[in-house]
Short mmCIF file of C-alpha atoms in Angstrom, two decimals:
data_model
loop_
_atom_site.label_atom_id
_atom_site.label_comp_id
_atom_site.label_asym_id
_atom_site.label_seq_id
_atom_site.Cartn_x
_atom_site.Cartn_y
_atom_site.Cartn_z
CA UNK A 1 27.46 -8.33 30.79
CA UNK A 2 28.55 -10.44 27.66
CA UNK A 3 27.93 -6.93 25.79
CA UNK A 4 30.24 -5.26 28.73
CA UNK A 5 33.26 -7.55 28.20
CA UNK A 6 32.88 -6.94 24.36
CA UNK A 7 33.54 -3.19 24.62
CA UNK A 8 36.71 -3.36 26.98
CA UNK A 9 38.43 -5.76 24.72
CA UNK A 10 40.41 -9.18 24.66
CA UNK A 11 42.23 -10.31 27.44
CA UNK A 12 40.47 -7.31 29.83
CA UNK A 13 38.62 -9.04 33.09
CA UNK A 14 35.31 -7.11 34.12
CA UNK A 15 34.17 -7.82 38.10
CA UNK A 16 30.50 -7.71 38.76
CA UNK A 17 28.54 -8.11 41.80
CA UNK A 18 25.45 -9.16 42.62
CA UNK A 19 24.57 -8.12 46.21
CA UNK A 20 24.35 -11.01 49.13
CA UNK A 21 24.09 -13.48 46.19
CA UNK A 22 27.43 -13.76 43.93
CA UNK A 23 30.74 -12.05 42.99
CA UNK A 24 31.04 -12.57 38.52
CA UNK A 25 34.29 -12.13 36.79
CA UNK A 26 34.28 -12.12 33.05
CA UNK A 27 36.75 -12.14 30.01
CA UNK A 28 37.37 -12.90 26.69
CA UNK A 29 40.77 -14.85 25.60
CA UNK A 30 41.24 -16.76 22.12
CA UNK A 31 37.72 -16.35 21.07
CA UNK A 32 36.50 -18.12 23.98
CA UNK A 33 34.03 -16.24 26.53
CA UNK A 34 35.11 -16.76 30.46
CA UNK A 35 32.63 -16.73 33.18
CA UNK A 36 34.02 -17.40 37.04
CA UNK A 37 30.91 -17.67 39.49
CA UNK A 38 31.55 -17.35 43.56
CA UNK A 39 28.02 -18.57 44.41
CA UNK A 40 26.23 -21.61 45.46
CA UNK A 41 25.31 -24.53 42.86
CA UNK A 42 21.13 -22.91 41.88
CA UNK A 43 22.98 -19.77 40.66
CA UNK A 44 25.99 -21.53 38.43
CA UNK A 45 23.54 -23.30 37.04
CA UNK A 46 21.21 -20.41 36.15
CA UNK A 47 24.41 -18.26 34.60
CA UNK A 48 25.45 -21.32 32.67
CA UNK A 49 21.71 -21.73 30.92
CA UNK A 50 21.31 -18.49 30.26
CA UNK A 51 25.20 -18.61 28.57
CA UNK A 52 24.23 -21.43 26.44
CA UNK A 53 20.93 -19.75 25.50
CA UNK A 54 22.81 -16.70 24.70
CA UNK A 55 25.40 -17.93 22.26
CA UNK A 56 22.72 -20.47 21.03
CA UNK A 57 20.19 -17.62 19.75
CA UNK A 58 22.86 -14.79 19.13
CA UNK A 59 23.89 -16.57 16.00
CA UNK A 60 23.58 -16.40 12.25
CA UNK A 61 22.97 -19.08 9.98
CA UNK A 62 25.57 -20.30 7.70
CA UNK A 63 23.10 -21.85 4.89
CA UNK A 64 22.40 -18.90 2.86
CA UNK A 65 19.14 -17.38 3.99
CA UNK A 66 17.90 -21.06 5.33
CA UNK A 67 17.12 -21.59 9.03
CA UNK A 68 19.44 -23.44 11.18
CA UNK A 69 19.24 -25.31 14.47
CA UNK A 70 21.71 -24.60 17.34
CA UNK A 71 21.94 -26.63 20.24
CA UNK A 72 24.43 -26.46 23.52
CA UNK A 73 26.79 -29.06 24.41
CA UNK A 74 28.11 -28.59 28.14
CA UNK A 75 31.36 -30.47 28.67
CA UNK A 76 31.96 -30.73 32.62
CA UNK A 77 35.99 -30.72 32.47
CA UNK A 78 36.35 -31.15 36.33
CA UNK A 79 33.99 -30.71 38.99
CA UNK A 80 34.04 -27.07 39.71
CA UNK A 81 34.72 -26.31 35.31
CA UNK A 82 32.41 -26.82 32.16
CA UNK A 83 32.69 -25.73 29.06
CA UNK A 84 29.65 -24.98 26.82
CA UNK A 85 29.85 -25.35 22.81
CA UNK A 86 27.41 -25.07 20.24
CA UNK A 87 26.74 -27.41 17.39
CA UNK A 88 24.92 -26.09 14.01
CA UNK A 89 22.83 -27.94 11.72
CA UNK A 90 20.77 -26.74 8.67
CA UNK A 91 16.58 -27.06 8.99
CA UNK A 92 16.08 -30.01 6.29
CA UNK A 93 14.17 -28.28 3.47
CA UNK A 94 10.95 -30.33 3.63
CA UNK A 95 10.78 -27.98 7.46
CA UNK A 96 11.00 -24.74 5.82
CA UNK A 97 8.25 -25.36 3.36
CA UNK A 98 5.96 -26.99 5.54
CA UNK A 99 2.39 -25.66 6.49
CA UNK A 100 2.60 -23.22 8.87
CA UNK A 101 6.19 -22.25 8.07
CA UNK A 102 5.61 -18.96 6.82
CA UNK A 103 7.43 -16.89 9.25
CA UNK A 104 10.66 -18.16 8.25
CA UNK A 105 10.92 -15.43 5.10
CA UNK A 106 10.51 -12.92 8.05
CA UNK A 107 14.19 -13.75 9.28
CA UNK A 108 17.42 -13.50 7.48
CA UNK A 109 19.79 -16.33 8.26
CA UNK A 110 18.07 -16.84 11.70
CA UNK A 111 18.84 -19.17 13.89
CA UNK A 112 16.91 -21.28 16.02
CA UNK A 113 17.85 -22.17 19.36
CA UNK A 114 17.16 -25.81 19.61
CA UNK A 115 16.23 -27.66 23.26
CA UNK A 116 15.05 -24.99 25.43
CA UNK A 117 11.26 -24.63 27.02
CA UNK A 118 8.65 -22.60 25.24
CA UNK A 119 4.96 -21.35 26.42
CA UNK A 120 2.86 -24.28 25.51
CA UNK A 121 -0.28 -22.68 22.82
CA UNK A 122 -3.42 -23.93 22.34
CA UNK A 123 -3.06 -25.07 19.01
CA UNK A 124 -0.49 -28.04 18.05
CA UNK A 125 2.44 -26.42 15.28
CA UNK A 126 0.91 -22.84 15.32
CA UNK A 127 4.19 -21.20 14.44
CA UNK A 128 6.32 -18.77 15.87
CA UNK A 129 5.16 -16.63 18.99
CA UNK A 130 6.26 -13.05 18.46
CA UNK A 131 5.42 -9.92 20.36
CA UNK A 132 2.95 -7.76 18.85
CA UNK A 133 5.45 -4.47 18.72
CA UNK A 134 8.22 -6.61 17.26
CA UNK A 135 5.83 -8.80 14.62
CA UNK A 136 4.88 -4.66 13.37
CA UNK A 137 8.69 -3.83 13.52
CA UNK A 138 10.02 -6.98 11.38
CA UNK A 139 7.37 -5.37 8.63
CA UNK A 140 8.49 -1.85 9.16
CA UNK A 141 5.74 -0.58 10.65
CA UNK A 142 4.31 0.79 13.42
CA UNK A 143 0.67 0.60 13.28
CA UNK A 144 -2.28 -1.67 12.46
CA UNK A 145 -4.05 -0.98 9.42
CA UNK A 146 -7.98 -1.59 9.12
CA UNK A 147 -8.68 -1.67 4.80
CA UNK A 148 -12.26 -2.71 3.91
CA UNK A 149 -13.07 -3.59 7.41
CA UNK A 150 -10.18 -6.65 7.82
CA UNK A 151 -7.10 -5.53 10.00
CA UNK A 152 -3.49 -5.96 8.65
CA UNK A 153 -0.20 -5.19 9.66
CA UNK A 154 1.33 -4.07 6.51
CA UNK A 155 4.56 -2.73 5.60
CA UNK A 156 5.74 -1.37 1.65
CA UNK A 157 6.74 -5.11 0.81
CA UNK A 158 5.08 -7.45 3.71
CA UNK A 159 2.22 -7.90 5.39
CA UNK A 160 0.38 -9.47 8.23
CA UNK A 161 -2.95 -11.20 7.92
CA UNK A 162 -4.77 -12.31 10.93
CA UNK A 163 -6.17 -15.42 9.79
CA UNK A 164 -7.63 -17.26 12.78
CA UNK A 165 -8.06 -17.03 16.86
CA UNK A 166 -7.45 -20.00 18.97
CA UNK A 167 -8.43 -19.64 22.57
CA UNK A 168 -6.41 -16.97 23.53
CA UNK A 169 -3.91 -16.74 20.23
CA UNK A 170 -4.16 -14.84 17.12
CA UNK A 171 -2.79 -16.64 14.51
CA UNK A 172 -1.43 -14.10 11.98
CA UNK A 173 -0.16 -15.45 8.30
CA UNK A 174 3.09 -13.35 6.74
CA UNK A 175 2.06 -12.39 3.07
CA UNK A 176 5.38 -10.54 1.07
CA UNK A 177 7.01 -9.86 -2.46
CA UNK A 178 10.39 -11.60 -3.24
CA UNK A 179 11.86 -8.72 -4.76
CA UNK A 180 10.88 -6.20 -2.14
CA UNK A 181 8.42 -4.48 -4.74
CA UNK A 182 5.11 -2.77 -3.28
CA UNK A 183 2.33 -5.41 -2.09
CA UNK A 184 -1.14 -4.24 -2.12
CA UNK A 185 -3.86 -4.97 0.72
CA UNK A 186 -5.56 -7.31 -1.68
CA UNK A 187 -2.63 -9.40 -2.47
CA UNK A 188 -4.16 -11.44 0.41
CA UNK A 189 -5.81 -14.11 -0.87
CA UNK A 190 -7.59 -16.70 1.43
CA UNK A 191 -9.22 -16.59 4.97
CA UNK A 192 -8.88 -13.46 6.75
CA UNK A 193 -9.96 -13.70 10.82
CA UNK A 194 -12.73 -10.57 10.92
CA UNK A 195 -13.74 -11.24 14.59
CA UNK A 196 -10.53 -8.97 15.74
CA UNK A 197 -11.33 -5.94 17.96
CA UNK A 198 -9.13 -3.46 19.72
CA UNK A 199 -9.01 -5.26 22.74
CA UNK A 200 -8.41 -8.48 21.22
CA UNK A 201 -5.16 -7.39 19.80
CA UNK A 202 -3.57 -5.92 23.23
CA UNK A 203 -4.98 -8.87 25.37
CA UNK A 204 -4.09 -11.77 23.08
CA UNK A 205 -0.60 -13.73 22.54
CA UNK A 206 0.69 -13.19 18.40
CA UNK A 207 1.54 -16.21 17.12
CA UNK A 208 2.77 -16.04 12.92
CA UNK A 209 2.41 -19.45 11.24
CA UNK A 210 -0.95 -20.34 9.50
CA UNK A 211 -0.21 -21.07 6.15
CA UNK A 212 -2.92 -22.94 4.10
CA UNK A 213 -0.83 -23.98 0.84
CA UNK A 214 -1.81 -26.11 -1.92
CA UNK A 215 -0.06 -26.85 -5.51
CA UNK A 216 -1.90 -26.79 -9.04
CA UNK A 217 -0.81 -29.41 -11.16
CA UNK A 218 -3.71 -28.28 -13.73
CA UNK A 219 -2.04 -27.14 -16.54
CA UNK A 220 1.75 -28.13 -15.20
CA UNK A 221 3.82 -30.09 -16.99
CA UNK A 222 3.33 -32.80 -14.33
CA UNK A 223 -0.29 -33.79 -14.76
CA UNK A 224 -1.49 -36.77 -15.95
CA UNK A 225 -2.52 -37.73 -19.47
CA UNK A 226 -6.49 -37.62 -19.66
CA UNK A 227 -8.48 -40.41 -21.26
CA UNK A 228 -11.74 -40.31 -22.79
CA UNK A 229 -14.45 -39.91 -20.73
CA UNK A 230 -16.85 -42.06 -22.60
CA UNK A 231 -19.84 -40.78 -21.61
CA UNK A 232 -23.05 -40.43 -23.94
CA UNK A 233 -24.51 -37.08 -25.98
CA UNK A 234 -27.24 -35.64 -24.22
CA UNK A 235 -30.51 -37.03 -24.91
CA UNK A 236 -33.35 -34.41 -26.82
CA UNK A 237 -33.86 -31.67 -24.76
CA UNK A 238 -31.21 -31.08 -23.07
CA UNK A 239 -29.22 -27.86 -22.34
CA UNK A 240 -26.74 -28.75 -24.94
CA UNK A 241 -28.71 -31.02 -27.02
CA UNK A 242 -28.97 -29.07 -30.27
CA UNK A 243 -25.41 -27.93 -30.09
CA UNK A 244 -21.92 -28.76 -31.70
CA UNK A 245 -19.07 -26.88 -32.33
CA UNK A 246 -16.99 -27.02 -35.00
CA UNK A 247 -12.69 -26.56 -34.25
CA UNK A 248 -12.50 -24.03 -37.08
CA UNK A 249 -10.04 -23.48 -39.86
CA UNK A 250 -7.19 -21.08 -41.01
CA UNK A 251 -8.70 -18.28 -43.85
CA UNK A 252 -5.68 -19.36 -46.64
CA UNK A 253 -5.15 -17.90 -50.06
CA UNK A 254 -5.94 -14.27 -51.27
CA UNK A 255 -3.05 -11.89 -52.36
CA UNK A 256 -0.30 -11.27 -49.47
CA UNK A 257 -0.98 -7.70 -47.72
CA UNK A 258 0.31 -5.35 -45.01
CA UNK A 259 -1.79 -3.26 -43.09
CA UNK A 260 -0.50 0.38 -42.62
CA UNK A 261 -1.25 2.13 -39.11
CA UNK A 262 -3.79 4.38 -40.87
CA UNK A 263 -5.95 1.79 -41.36
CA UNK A 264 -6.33 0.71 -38.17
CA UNK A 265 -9.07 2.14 -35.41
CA UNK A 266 -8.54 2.64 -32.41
CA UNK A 267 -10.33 -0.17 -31.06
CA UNK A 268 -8.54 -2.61 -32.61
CA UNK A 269 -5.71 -4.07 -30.77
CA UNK A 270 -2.23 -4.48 -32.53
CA UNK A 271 -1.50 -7.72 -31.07
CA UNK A 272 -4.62 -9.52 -29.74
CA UNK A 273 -2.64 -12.45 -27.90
CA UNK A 274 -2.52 -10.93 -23.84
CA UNK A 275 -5.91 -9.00 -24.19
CA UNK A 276 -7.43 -12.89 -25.36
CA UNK A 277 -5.39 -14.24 -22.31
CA UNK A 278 -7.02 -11.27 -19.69
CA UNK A 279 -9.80 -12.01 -20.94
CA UNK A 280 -10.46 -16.02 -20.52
CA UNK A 281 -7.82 -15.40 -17.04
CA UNK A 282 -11.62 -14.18 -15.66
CA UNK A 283 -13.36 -17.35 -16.81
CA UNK A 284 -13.59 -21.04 -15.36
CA UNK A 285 -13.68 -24.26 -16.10
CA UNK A 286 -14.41 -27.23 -14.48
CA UNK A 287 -12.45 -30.24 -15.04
CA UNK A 288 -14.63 -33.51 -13.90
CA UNK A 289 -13.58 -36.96 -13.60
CA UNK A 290 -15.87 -39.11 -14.58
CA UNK A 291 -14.07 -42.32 -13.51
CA UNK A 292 -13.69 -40.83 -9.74
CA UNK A 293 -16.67 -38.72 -9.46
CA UNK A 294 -14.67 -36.20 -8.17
CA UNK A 295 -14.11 -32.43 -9.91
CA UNK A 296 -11.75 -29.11 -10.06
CA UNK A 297 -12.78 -25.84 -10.72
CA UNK A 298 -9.49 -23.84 -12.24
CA UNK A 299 -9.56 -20.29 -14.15
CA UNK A 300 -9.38 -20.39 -17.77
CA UNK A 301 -5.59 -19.75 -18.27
CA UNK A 302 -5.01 -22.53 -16.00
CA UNK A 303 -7.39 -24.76 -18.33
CA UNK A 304 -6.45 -23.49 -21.79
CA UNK A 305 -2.51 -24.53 -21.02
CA UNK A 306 -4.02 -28.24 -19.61
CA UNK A 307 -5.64 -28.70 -23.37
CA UNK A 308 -2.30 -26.92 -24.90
CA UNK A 309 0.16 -29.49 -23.21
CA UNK A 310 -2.53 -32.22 -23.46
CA UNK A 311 -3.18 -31.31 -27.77
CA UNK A 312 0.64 -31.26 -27.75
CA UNK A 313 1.45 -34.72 -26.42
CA UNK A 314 -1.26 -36.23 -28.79
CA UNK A 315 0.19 -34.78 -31.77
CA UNK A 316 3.98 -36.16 -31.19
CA UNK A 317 2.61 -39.86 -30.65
CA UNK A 318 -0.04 -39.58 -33.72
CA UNK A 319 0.25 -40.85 -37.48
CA UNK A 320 1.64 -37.21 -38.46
CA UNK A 321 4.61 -36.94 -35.43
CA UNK A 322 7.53 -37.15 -38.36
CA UNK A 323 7.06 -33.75 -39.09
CA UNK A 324 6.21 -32.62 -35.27
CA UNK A 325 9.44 -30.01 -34.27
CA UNK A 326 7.65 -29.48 -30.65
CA UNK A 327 10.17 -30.22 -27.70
CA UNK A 328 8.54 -30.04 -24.40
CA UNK A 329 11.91 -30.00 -22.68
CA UNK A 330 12.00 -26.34 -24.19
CA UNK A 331 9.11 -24.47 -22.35
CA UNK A 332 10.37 -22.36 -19.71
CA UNK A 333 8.00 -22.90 -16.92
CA UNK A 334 7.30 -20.20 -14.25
CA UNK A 335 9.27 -19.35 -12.01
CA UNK A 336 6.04 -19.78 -9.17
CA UNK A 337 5.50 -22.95 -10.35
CA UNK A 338 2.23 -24.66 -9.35
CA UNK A 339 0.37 -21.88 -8.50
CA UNK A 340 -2.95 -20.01 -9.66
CA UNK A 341 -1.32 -17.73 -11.85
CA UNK A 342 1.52 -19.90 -13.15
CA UNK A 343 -0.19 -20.86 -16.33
CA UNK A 344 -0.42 -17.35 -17.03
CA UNK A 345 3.68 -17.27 -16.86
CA UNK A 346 3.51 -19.77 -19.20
CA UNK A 347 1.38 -18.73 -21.60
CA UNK A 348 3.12 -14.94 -22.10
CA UNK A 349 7.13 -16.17 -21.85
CA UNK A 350 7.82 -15.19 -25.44
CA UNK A 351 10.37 -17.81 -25.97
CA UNK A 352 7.56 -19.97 -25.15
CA UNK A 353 5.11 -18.30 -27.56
CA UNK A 354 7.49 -18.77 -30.64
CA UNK A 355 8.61 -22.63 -30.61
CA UNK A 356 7.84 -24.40 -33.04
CA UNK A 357 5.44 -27.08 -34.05
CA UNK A 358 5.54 -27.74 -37.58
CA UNK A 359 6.92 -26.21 -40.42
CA UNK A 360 4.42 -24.78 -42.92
CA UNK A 361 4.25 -22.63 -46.30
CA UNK A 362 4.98 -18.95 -44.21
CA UNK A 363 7.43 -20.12 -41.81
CA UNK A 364 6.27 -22.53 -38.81
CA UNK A 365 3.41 -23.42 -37.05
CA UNK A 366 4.12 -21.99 -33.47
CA UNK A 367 3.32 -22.68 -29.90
CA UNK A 368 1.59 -19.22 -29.70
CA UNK A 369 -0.74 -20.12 -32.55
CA UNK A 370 -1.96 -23.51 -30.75
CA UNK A 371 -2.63 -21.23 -27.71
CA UNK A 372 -4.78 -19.24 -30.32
CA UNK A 373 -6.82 -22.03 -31.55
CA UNK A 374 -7.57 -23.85 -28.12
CA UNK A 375 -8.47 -20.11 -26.54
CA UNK A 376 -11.37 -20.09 -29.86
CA UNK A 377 -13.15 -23.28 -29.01
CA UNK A 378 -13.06 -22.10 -25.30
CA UNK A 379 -14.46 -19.32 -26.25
CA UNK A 380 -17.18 -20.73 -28.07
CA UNK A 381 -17.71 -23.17 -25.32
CA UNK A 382 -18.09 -20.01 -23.12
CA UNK A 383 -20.53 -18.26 -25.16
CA UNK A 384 -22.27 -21.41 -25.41
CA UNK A 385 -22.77 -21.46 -22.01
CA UNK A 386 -23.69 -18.09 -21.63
CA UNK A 387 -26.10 -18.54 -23.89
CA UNK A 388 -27.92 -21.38 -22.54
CA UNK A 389 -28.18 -20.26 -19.32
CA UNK A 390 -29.46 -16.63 -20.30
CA UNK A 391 -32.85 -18.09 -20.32
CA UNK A 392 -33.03 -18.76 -16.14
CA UNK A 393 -36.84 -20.46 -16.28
CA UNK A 394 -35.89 -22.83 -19.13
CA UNK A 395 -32.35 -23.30 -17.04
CA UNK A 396 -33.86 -24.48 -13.84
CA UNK A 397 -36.31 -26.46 -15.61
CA UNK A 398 -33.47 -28.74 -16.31
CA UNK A 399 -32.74 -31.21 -13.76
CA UNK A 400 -29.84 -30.80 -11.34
CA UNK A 401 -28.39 -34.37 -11.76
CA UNK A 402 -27.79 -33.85 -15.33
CA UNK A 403 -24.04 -32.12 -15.62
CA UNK A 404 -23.25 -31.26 -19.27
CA UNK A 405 -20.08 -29.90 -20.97
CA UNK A 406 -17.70 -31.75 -23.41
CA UNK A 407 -15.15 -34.06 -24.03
CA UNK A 408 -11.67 -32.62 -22.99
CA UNK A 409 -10.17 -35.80 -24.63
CA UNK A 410 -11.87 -34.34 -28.06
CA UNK A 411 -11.12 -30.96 -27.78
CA UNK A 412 -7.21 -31.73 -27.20
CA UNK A 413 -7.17 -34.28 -30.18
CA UNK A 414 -9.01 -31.71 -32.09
CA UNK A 415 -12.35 -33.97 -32.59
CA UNK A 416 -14.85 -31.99 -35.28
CA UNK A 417 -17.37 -31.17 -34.70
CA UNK A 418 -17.18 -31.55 -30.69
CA UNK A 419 -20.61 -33.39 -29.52
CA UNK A 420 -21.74 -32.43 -25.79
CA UNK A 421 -21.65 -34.63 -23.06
CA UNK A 422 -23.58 -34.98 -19.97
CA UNK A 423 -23.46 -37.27 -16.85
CA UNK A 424 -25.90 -37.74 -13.63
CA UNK A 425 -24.58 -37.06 -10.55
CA UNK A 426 -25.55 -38.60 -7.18
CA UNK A 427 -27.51 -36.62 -5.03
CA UNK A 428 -24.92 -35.24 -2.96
CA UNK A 429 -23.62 -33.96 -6.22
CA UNK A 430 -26.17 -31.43 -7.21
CA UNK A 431 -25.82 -28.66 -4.49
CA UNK A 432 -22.90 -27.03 -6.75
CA UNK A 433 -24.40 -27.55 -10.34
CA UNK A 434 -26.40 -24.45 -9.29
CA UNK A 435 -22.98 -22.56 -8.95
CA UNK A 436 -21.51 -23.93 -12.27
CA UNK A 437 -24.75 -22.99 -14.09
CA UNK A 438 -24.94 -19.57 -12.64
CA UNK A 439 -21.20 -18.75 -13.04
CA UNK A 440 -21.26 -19.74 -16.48
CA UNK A 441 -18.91 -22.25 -16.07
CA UNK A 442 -17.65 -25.10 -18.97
CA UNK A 443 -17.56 -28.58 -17.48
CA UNK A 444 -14.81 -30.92 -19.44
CA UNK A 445 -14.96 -34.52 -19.18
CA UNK A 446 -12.37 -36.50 -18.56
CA UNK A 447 -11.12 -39.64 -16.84
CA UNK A 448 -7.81 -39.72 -14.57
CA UNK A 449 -6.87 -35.98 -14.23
CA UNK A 450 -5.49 -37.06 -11.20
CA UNK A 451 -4.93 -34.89 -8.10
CA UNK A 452 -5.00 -31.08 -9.74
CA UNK A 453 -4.78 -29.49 -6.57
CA UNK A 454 -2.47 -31.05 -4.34
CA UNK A 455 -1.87 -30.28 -0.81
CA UNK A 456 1.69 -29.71 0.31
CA UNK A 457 3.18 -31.85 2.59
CA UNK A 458 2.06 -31.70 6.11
CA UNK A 459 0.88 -33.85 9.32
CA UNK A 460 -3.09 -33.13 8.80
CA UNK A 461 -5.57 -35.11 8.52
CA UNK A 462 -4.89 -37.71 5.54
CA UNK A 463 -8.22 -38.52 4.71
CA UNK A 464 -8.02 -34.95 3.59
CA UNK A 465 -4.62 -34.73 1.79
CA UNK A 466 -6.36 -35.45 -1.32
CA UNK A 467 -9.70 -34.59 -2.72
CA UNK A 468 -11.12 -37.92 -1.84
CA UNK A 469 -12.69 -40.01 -4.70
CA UNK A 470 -16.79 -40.94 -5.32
CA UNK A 471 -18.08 -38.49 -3.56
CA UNK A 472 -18.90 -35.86 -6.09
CA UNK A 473 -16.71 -33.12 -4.48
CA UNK A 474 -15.73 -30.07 -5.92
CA UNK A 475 -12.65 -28.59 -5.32
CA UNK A 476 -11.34 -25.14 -6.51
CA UNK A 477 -7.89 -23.23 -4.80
CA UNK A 478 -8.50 -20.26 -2.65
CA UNK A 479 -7.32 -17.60 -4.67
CA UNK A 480 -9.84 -18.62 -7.81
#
């Protein structure tokens, strides 16, 4: 009808009738949308909810891509006249990033219509309920996808992940690239709901919302300053007992030189910097707190900017800090901040990679060079590992309490030679030193890392919002 009035034009009446129940009469005049009703009260009321839900929903946000609410206000101006308006107000922001909120990127400037009855689901805050046909349409697509046995709904740039069934809901999670670029089936990280069949998807309600987020502060330059972790050198026969490693030092002197391309094979690389960063990107560390008894498990990039930014902020407060040029203020952080892969960002900005420290004999001392010389003692560290754990019969012979790895306090203050480290761990402790062993993790010691993986703000459970303390959990995000 609205649609009807629209297409004959301002100030044009159109009649409608609805047999044995009501005579309609609509127009449009100064903006303004006129409905007369000749019926009894049941069906004025029903025209004037359906009006107000109407020109509630058929709406676009103001706000720029954010969501907005828009709720009816019926004015009664006599007794047989109302008048229905609608009042806008932008989703505070702390909504739109909230868990479960993931189906807002689906929308542009979308609009939701605030006050009016929904099917109550089986699970509190689910998310939006969607059709299945128009959920596959908002990703451009028309069919669902099966890739290494998981289903998805996936378009070029978005996908759908079904990532958990409640009752008689599928809760689906909305994956997608910013920039509209290509995303590939495996840029779906997480849980993925593999008890879908055929049936399940025609029978069930869609709902999309399930969106499991949490925020590294490892490496960030919003984690805390680590102390010592005071703990004492493994005693004679331990994994690490024999071992120290030395922090290394700069080859100086020698007549100056240039290498020509000739003289270089194949298989070395020009510029050794990103292949050093894929390379420890595959590797972990974990980071234990040895005052809470509580520890994170982060990839290597993640852990080599943590000492960076830690080795940094020891060397502008030391004896030497006159001649320190480093400003933190000048690191462009990523653009994904707080995420797996944002150390990474980091690490490769090239503006980042050429500030500098201090000045020496060539030129400066530079940002990318500490990156250098913190990636060579993890390296060592690594290999260490490696090594020790080669040998599996000598490696279980050691007990499970004992946890060994190194100071992270001494490798960021540059300590040499770095001494191991080992702590015992309560019994509820030792089901995941078999993991670190076998994984060839690194363990650094510290104490008050704080929270490295932070949850982000939502109504859960709150003994759970943070990895709680003395209980010897390990925590590690999804995508690692």
């Amino acid at each position: 009808m609205v649609k009807n009035v629209i297409a004959i034009g301002t100030y044009n009446v159109q009649m409608y009738d609805v047999p044995g129940v009501a005579a309609l009469s609509a127009s449009i005049r100064q903006q303004k949308f006129k409905l007369e009703v000749n019926s009894d009260i049941s069906l004025i009321v029903e025209a004037g909810e359906v009006l107000a839900w109407i020109g509630a929903a058929l709406r676009a946000s103001p706000y720029n891509d954010r969501l907005a609410y828009c709720s009816p206000v019926i004015t009664w101006l006599d007794t047989s006249n109302c008048s229905i308006d609608f009042m806008v107000e932008e989703v505070p922001q702390q909504t739109v990033v909230s868990n479960g909120q993931c189906w807002h990127r689906m929308f542009k400037n979308a609009v939701i219509a605030k006050g009016f009855p929904i099917r109550r689901k089986s699970e509190a805050r689910a998310g939006l309920e969607i059709p299945l046909n128009i959920m596959a349409g908002l990703v451009r697509t028309k069919r669902i996808e099966q890739f290494n046995g998981k289903d998805f709904i996936k378009g070029f740039s978005a996908m759908l992940v079904p990532k958990k069934r409640s009752s008689d809901t599928i809760i689906w999670h909305y994956v997608y690239k910013q920039d509209g670029s290509y995303i590939s089936f495996l840029d779906n990280s997480g849980a993925h709901e593999e008890q879908v069949t055929n049936t399940d998807v025609e029978t069930s309600r869609h709902v999309v919302g399930w969106c499991m987020e949490a925020e590294i502060y490892a490496g960030s330059s919003k984690a805390n300053p680590v102390n010592c972790s005071d703990l004492p050198k493994p005693q004679s026969g331990g994994l690490f007992s024999s071992m120290s490693v030395s922090m290394g030092r700069y080859i100086t002197g020698g007549s100056p030189y240039m290498l020509g391309v000739k003289d270089i094979p194949i298989h070395i690389s020009e510029d050794g910097y990103i292949p050093k960063l894929k390379w420890i990107s595959k590797k972990f560390v974990l980071l234990w707190d040895e005052a809470n008894k509580r520890g994170w498990l982060v990839n290597g990039t993640t852990a080599l900017l943590h000492l960076v930014r830690a080795s940094l902020d020891h060397d502008s407060k030391d004896e030497f800090s006159s001649a320190f040029l480093f400003k933190k203020e000048l690191i462009q952080e990523s653009e994904d901040p707080f995420k797996t892969h944002s150390a990474t960002h980091v690490l490769i900005n090239e503006v980042n990679r050429k500030l500098p420290i201090y000045r020496n004999r060539d030129g400066y001392i530079q940002f990318e060079d500490r990156v250098e010389h913190m990636h060579s003692v993890l390296e060592r560290l690594i290999n260490y590992q490696k090594c020790v754990s080669g040998d599996l019969k000598e490696f279980r012979s050691h007990p499970r309490r004992n946890l060994e790895g190194w100071d992270f306090r001494d490798l960021a203050t540059n300590h040499d030679p770095l001494h191991s480290r080992v702590t015992m761990l309560a019994p509820e402790g030792k089901g995941w030193v078999d993991f670190v062993r076998a994984t060839h993790t690194i363990t650094l010691f510290g104490s008050g890392f704080g929270d490295l993986i932070q949850t982000t703000p939502t109504k859960n459970c709150k003994y759970w919002s943070r990895l709680p303390e003395n209980k010897y959990y390990l925590a590690v995000a999804i995508p690692d």
